[in-house]
One Martini backbone bead per residue (centre of mass of N, CA, C, O) as a GRO file, in nm:
protein
  241
    1LYS     BB    1  -3.683   5.230  -3.751
    2VAL     BB    2  -3.674   5.172  -4.116
    3GLU     BB    3  -3.568   4.882  -4.300
    4ASN     BB    4  -3.448   4.717  -4.551
    5ASP     BB    5  -3.385   4.378  -4.533
    6SER     BB    6  -3.194   4.349  -4.798
    7THR     BB    7  -3.035   4.650  -4.812
    8GLY     BB    8  -3.055   4.855  -4.546
    9ALA     BB    9  -3.231   5.079  -4.608
   10LEU     BB   10  -3.352   5.382  -4.511
   11ILE     BB   11  -3.695   5.476  -4.471
   12TYR     BB   12  -3.737   5.543  -4.151
   13GLN     BB   13  -3.719   5.818  -3.898
   14GLY     BB   14  -3.906   5.835  -3.594
   15GLU     BB   15  -4.198   5.915  -3.483
   16VAL     BB   16  -4.478   5.712  -3.363
   17SER     BB   17  -4.763   5.576  -3.352
   18ASN     BB   18  -4.949   5.302  -3.354
   19TYR     BB   19  -4.990   5.386  -3.665
   20CYS     BB   20  -4.893   5.381  -4.020
   21TYR     BB   21  -4.906   5.527  -4.346
   22SER     BB   22  -4.717   5.458  -4.657
   23SER     BB   23  -4.605   5.475  -4.987
   24THR     BB   24  -4.311   5.351  -4.916
   25PHE     BB   25  -4.472   5.077  -4.838
   26SER     BB   26  -4.415   4.818  -4.995
   27VAL     BB   27  -4.381   4.522  -5.090
   28GLY     BB   28  -4.226   4.365  -4.807
   29THR     BB   29  -3.943   4.341  -4.591
   30TYR     BB   30  -3.901   4.480  -4.260
   31ARG     BB   31  -3.690   4.650  -4.030
   32ILE     BB   32  -3.789   4.717  -3.695
   33THR     BB   33  -3.700   4.972  -3.461
   34VAL     BB   34  -3.799   4.993  -3.120
   35THR     BB   35  -3.801   5.275  -2.894
   36ALA     BB   36  -3.840   5.317  -2.561
   37LEU     BB   37  -3.939   5.575  -2.332
   38ASN     BB   38  -3.890   5.724  -2.057
   39PRO     BB   39  -3.977   6.001  -1.866
   40TYR     BB   40  -3.656   6.104  -1.917
   41GLY     BB   41  -3.573   6.012  -2.231
   42TYR     BB   42  -3.474   5.725  -2.203
   43SER     BB   43  -3.378   5.429  -2.286
   44SER     BB   44  -3.564   5.113  -2.209
   45ALA     BB   45  -3.621   4.982  -2.504
   46THR     BB   46  -3.547   4.729  -2.760
   47LYS     BB   47  -3.700   4.633  -3.079
   48THR     BB   48  -3.688   4.377  -3.328
   49MET     BB   49  -3.868   4.350  -3.647
   50ASP     BB   50  -4.071   4.185  -3.881
   51VAL     BB   51  -4.241   4.321  -4.169
   52LYS     BB   52  -4.517   4.360  -4.394
   53GLY     BB   53  -4.587   4.527  -4.660
   54TYR     BB   54  -4.812   4.731  -4.828
   55THR     BB   55  -4.930   4.849  -5.116
   56ALA     BB   56  -5.204   4.966  -4.979
   57ALA     BB   57  -5.366   5.253  -4.811
   58GLY     BB   58  -5.653   5.382  -4.607
   59LYS     BB   59  -5.950   5.545  -4.627
   60CYS     BB   60  -6.329   5.437  -4.587
   61GLY     BB   61  -6.393   5.627  -4.339
   62GLU     BB   62  -6.407   5.800  -4.059
   63ASN     BB   63  -6.312   5.501  -3.897
   64ALA     BB   64  -6.200   5.368  -4.165
   65ASN     BB   65  -5.990   5.111  -4.310
   66TRP     BB   66  -5.740   5.012  -4.559
   67GLN     BB   67  -5.570   4.705  -4.680
   68LEU     BB   68  -5.313   4.582  -4.917
   69ASP     BB   69  -5.191   4.263  -5.053
   70THR     BB   70  -5.088   4.154  -5.365
   71SER     BB   71  -4.935   3.885  -5.286
   72THR     BB   72  -5.233   3.769  -5.161
   73GLY     BB   73  -5.515   3.937  -5.208
   74ARG     BB   74  -5.564   4.099  -4.934
   75LEU     BB   75  -5.847   4.258  -4.793
   76ILE     BB   76  -5.873   4.512  -4.537
   77ILE     BB   77  -6.123   4.602  -4.294
   78ASN     BB   78  -6.100   4.863  -4.049
   79GLY     BB   79  -6.224   4.968  -3.731
   80SER     BB   80  -6.517   5.185  -3.737
   81GLY     BB   81  -6.822   5.160  -3.852
   82SER     BB   82  -6.851   5.314  -4.156
   83THR     BB   83  -6.849   5.313  -4.479
   84PHE     BB   84  -6.850   5.426  -4.772
   85ASP     BB   85  -7.012   5.534  -5.041
   86TYR     BB   86  -7.054   5.425  -5.388
   87GLN     BB   87  -7.146   5.489  -5.725
   88TYR     BB   88  -6.952   5.252  -5.834
   89PHE     BB   89  -6.778   5.033  -5.974
   90GLY     BB   90  -6.442   5.095  -5.868
   91ALA     BB   91  -6.453   5.357  -5.673
   92PRO     BB   92  -6.290   5.257  -5.474
   93PRO     BB   93  -5.957   5.275  -5.382
   94TRP     BB   94  -5.931   4.950  -5.463
   95GLY     BB   95  -6.015   4.941  -5.772
   96LYS     BB   96  -5.721   4.928  -5.910
   97TYR     BB   97  -5.709   4.611  -5.774
   98LEU     BB   98  -5.924   4.412  -5.882
   99SER     BB   99  -5.740   4.162  -5.996
  100SER     BB  100  -5.588   4.105  -5.701
  101ILE     BB  101  -5.847   4.035  -5.544
  102THR     BB  102  -5.944   3.732  -5.334
  103SER     BB  103  -5.985   3.866  -5.041
  104ILE     BB  104  -6.216   3.944  -4.763
  105GLU     BB  105  -6.167   4.139  -4.453
  106VAL     BB  106  -6.388   4.213  -4.196
  107GLN     BB  107  -6.356   4.372  -3.904
  108GLU     BB  108  -6.398   4.442  -3.601
  109GLY     BB  109  -6.628   4.742  -3.580
  110ILE     BB  110  -6.778   4.706  -3.830
  111THR     BB  111  -7.127   4.803  -3.930
  112GLU     BB  112  -7.088   4.916  -4.240
  113LEU     BB  113  -7.153   4.858  -4.585
  114GLY     BB  114  -7.137   5.019  -4.860
  115THR     BB  115  -7.206   5.110  -5.157
  116ASN     BB  116  -7.014   4.930  -5.381
  117CYS     BB  117  -6.762   4.818  -5.232
  118PHE     BB  118  -6.731   4.510  -5.409
  119GLY     BB  119  -6.825   4.549  -5.683
  120GLY     BB  120  -6.681   4.342  -5.943
  121PHE     BB  121  -6.502   4.122  -5.780
  122GLN     BB  122  -6.420   3.835  -5.961
  123ASN     BB  123  -6.165   3.711  -5.771
  124VAL     BB  124  -6.334   3.657  -5.535
  125VAL     BB  125  -6.358   3.370  -5.287
  126SER     BB  126  -6.351   3.530  -5.000
  127VAL     BB  127  -6.555   3.605  -4.699
  128LYS     BB  128  -6.529   3.812  -4.399
  129LEU     BB  129  -6.751   3.870  -4.130
  130PRO     BB  130  -6.858   4.051  -3.863
  131VAL     BB  131  -7.044   4.068  -3.577
  132SER     BB  132  -7.077   4.394  -3.593
  133LEU     BB  133  -7.255   4.372  -3.828
  134LYS     BB  134  -7.566   4.542  -3.976
  135THR     BB  135  -7.485   4.646  -4.279
  136ILE     BB  136  -7.565   4.588  -4.630
  137GLY     BB  137  -7.525   4.731  -4.909
  138ALA     BB  138  -7.589   4.813  -5.209
  139ALA     BB  139  -7.406   4.617  -5.417
  140ALA     BB  140  -7.158   4.519  -5.240
  141PHE     BB  141  -7.135   4.207  -5.406
  142ALA     BB  142  -7.181   4.246  -5.688
  143SER     BB  143  -7.035   4.040  -5.921
  144CYS     BB  144  -6.905   3.812  -5.736
  145SER     BB  145  -6.847   3.528  -5.930
  146ASN     BB  146  -6.657   3.340  -5.699
  147ILE     BB  147  -6.860   3.312  -5.483
  148GLU     BB  148  -6.999   3.029  -5.288
  149THR     BB  149  -6.988   3.142  -4.982
  150ILE     BB  150  -7.181   3.282  -4.694
  151THR     BB  151  -7.186   3.470  -4.384
  152ILE     BB  152  -7.447   3.610  -4.187
  153PRO     BB  153  -7.466   3.790  -3.933
  154HIS     BB  154  -7.695   3.826  -3.663
  155ASP     BB  155  -7.698   4.166  -3.674
  156VAL     BB  156  -7.813   4.171  -3.947
  157SER     BB  157  -8.089   4.401  -4.066
  158ASP     BB  158  -7.954   4.499  -4.356
  159ILE     BB  159  -8.015   4.434  -4.704
  160GLY     BB  160  -7.954   4.551  -4.992
  161ASP     BB  161  -8.007   4.607  -5.300
  162GLY     BB  162  -7.831   4.376  -5.476
  163ALA     BB  163  -7.590   4.269  -5.293
  164PHE     BB  164  -7.578   3.961  -5.470
  165ASP     BB  165  -7.585   4.010  -5.754
  166PHE     BB  166  -7.436   3.798  -5.975
  167CYS     BB  167  -7.339   3.554  -5.794
  168SER     BB  168  -7.303   3.279  -5.985
  169LYS     BB  169  -7.162   3.080  -5.740
  170LEU     BB  170  -7.374   3.119  -5.529
  171ALA     BB  171  -7.494   2.837  -5.314
  172GLU     BB  172  -7.443   2.946  -5.003
  173VAL     BB  173  -7.633   3.069  -4.714
  174TYR     BB  174  -7.565   3.196  -4.383
  175PHE     BB  175  -7.787   3.258  -4.125
  176LYS     BB  176  -7.768   3.438  -3.790
  177MET     BB  177  -8.033   3.525  -3.717
  178ASN     BB  178  -8.289   3.645  -3.517
  179GLY     BB  179  -8.553   3.485  -3.517
  180ASP     BB  180  -8.780   3.675  -3.742
  181ASP     BB  181  -8.573   3.812  -3.879
  182CYS     BB  182  -8.538   4.014  -4.189
  183PRO     BB  183  -8.274   4.157  -4.381
  184PHE     BB  184  -8.452   4.176  -4.631
  185PRO     BB  185  -8.639   4.311  -4.858
  186ALA     BB  186  -8.963   4.254  -4.959
  187THR     BB  187  -8.923   4.374  -5.280
  188GLU     BB  188  -8.639   4.233  -5.278
  189ASP     BB  189  -8.366   4.055  -5.444
  190PRO     BB  190  -8.027   3.985  -5.343
  191PHE     BB  191  -8.008   3.700  -5.556
  192VAL     BB  192  -7.971   3.771  -5.840
  193GLY     BB  193  -7.796   3.542  -6.037
  194CYS     BB  194  -7.748   3.300  -5.889
  195ALA     BB  195  -7.725   2.997  -5.821
  196LYS     BB  196  -7.863   2.717  -5.897
  197GLY     BB  197  -7.989   2.613  -5.597
  198LEU     BB  198  -7.996   2.797  -5.370
  199VAL     BB  199  -7.887   2.797  -5.030
  200LEU     BB  200  -8.078   2.872  -4.734
  201ASN     BB  201  -7.963   2.920  -4.401
  202PHE     BB  202  -8.154   2.890  -4.113
  203PRO     BB  203  -8.238   2.936  -3.800
  204ASN     BB  204  -8.373   2.870  -3.528
  205GLY     BB  205  -8.693   3.049  -3.539
  206ALA     BB  206  -8.746   3.106  -3.817
  207ASP     BB  207  -8.997   3.260  -4.018
  208LEU     BB  208  -9.069   3.107  -4.312
  209ASN     BB  209  -9.359   3.182  -4.373
  210TYR     BB  210  -9.310   3.485  -4.375
  211ILE     BB  211  -9.093   3.492  -4.591
  212ASN     BB  212  -9.257   3.356  -4.821
  213SER     BB  213  -9.515   3.566  -4.809
  214ASN     BB  214  -9.335   3.865  -4.781
  215HIS     BB  215  -9.095   3.771  -4.979
  216THR     BB  216  -8.938   3.741  -5.271
  217ILE     BB  217  -8.730   3.524  -5.178
  218GLY     BB  218  -8.940   3.289  -5.147
  219LEU     BB  219  -8.936   3.228  -5.467
  220ARG     BB  220  -8.605   3.126  -5.443
  221ILE     BB  221  -8.631   2.895  -5.250
  222LEU     BB  222  -8.525   2.566  -5.289
  223TRP     BB  223  -8.369   2.525  -5.002
  224VAL     BB  224  -8.427   2.426  -4.660
  225SER     BB  225  -8.230   2.362  -4.377
  226GLY     BB  226  -8.333   2.195  -4.098
  227TYR     BB  227  -8.579   2.374  -3.965
  228LEU     BB  228  -8.801   2.597  -3.813
  229ASN     BB  229  -9.113   2.697  -3.775
  230SER     BB  230  -9.354   2.892  -3.617
  231GLN     BB  231  -9.501   2.609  -3.513
  232GLY     BB  232  -9.246   2.393  -3.467
  233GLY     BB  233  -9.204   2.258  -3.724
  234ASN     BB  234  -9.026   2.043  -3.921
  235LEU     BB  235  -8.903   2.106  -4.241
  236GLY     BB  236  -8.651   2.025  -4.324
  237ASP     BB  237  -8.584   1.931  -4.650
  238GLN     BB  238  -8.718   2.184  -4.865
  239SER     BB  239  -8.955   2.285  -5.111
  240PRO     BB  240  -9.184   2.530  -5.242
  241TYR     BB  241  -9.238   2.349  -5.526
   0.00000   0.00000   0.00000
């Protein structure tokens, strides 16, 4: 059973699966009593715990879910596989909470962030992406104008057009990509309108000569921090200009 911790009011009583979402669970602290049954139907254990309710939650993919606590501004995406694509900024189900969201945590198991997932969320200051992520959709973080740094996991092989456009405070991006893989499209720059002097940090072994000569992004790299080029020479901290 679930009771309001301050009033003692009964919110829910009945069987539950591993987890459930309900619009009746607004932000607040609840006392949950869980009773486990043995094979004969008799109570074998009872545990009481306090949990914090979320403002809103729901599905955002076939096997992906979202949950938000407006008291902390934390948006969590969990589950597995891909999130849905959305047609415009604010279209995702968490769009109505645009001004409340300050941090985004995508948890392990999610492999793709759909188009316009978080575009236009100007109060977001931190983003955490999982190792399982492989694709960042077009305009996924566009116009998130208060993000200053982000790390792109090493298995990301596709960054969509304008994924980080007009993230005007984005000053440093850490790529964990493998070898000479280049996750952004050759003819598009996913960092248009980012901070002047944007630093792109690539890992050892990244073929920066290839990136510079074959990708539009090469025209915008102001500084590349201390890594190796394809000939094994140390580039140091340098600018292509």
